[in-house]
């Protein structure tokens, strides 16, 4: 995360947190008047995880919250200084600022607008601001009493029928303990439709890196596959190509690169272990993927009933009898019959997605 100072109206410095990758489509977060950018912090983090670049702006301190002119001049200046047209997401009276800033010629400044719990803006209704909004807009209601909600709704319904360009969607999100997650879901869905990310493409014959990136869009857990070599020493490697295959009989598989140092041992092993890692085992995942490390040096393990090394404190350790082996390009598929599984249901998994470790962030 970095902090950037934009120049607002009259040269006023306005600080913003900037998060995420420069190449991702941008989202500008505006807090309610009187709130700082901390209010959007969790949403900002979640948007970055879903591939957005986030600018989380602080409004200037205003003694009179109804004095909106400098606020919306600020916002227009910030938008003009941003490298690309963001979707603007505004909370509460931040929505008043955003609608006014974007009503006249918003399409040049922003790709979309999301208004979350905006109170009724009498002045804007009177002056027809909403109906002049010419950008895709999502109005999220439900954070207030039903009467307030329906007043905001009426204003935008009027805009829908009167406005020549109005492109307004509405949604109702009742106050509930999981409202923030529901809001995030709606926000992400709106962004995917209205501000799509550029699709990448792999075609047969393209470089393997692009294929790897395409495969990396499938989120997985991480395992360490283990066995004993001919001398009885433990071997193991990190693998995320794990899949459950069958319940009856109980089968699973992992795909092992022919080039892996442990491949000859795993090709011959009558038994092998698959240890699914929990969030605290990221160092083990790194160690079992790195060359030249003594992988078992500081690694607590114990032999299972078939002798295979099982790693202590894993989320689950499967002990398998080799069922079959299938050649598959530069990998082979090792299918195991589960003879025993020891698991600890209360730990969180270590996840892997787009080449990075991740953890669960939705409860
Ligand atoms: C998250 C992650 C997942 C991996 N998944 C696999 C896999 O499914 N199959 C595989 O052969 N290698 C996989 N690797 C790579 C191996 O762990 C790595 O090449 C390791 O050094 C192989 O060790 P070895 O050469 O001693 O067998 C993965 C690595 C990481 C970091």
Short mmCIF file of N, CA and C in Angstrom, two decimals, residues 21-27 51-54 84 195-198:
data_model
loop_
_atom_site.label_atom_id
_atom_site.label_comp_id
_atom_site.label_asym_id
_atom_site.label_seq_id
_atom_site.Cartn_x
_atom_site.Cartn_y
_atom_site.Cartn_z
N UNK A 21 -2.61 -3.56 -7.91
CA UNK A 21 -1.71 -3.48 -9.06
C UNK A 21 -2.13 -2.33 -9.98
N UNK A 22 -1.12 -1.57 -10.44
CA UNK A 22 -1.35 -0.43 -11.34
C UNK A 22 -2.13 -0.81 -12.59
N UNK A 23 -1.97 -2.05 -13.05
CA UNK A 23 -2.61 -2.45 -14.30
C UNK A 23 -4.06 -2.88 -14.14
N UNK A 24 -4.51 -3.01 -12.91
CA UNK A 24 -5.90 -3.44 -12.69
C UNK A 24 -6.85 -2.26 -12.81
N UNK A 25 -8.13 -2.53 -13.16
CA UNK A 25 -9.09 -1.45 -13.24
C UNK A 25 -9.30 -0.79 -11.87
N UNK A 26 -9.47 0.54 -11.90
CA UNK A 26 -9.44 1.28 -10.63
C UNK A 26 -10.84 1.50 -10.04
N UNK A 27 -10.86 1.54 -8.71
CA UNK A 27 -12.07 1.87 -7.96
C UNK A 27 -11.69 3.00 -7.00
N UNK A 51 -8.81 -8.36 -7.66
CA UNK A 51 -8.15 -7.87 -8.87
C UNK A 51 -8.48 -6.43 -9.24
N UNK A 52 -8.71 -5.59 -8.25
CA UNK A 52 -8.95 -4.17 -8.53
C UNK A 52 -7.85 -3.33 -7.91
N UNK A 53 -7.58 -2.18 -8.53
CA UNK A 53 -6.68 -1.21 -7.92
C UNK A 53 -7.57 -0.23 -7.17
N UNK A 54 -7.26 0.03 -5.92
CA UNK A 54 -8.17 0.82 -5.09
C UNK A 54 -7.51 2.12 -4.64
N UNK A 84 -6.73 6.51 -14.94
CA UNK A 84 -7.80 5.86 -15.70
C UNK A 84 -9.13 6.20 -15.06
N UNK A 195 -17.23 -2.94 -15.41
CA UNK A 195 -15.83 -2.55 -15.56
C UNK A 195 -15.02 -3.84 -15.72
N UNK A 196 -15.33 -4.61 -16.80
CA UNK A 196 -14.69 -5.93 -16.90
C UNK A 196 -13.19 -5.82 -17.05
N UNK A 197 -12.50 -6.78 -16.50
CA UNK A 197 -11.05 -6.84 -16.67
C UNK A 197 -10.77 -7.41 -18.04
N UNK A 198 -9.63 -7.02 -18.61
CA UNK A 198 -9.30 -7.52 -19.95
C UNK A 198 -8.97 -9.01 -19.86
#
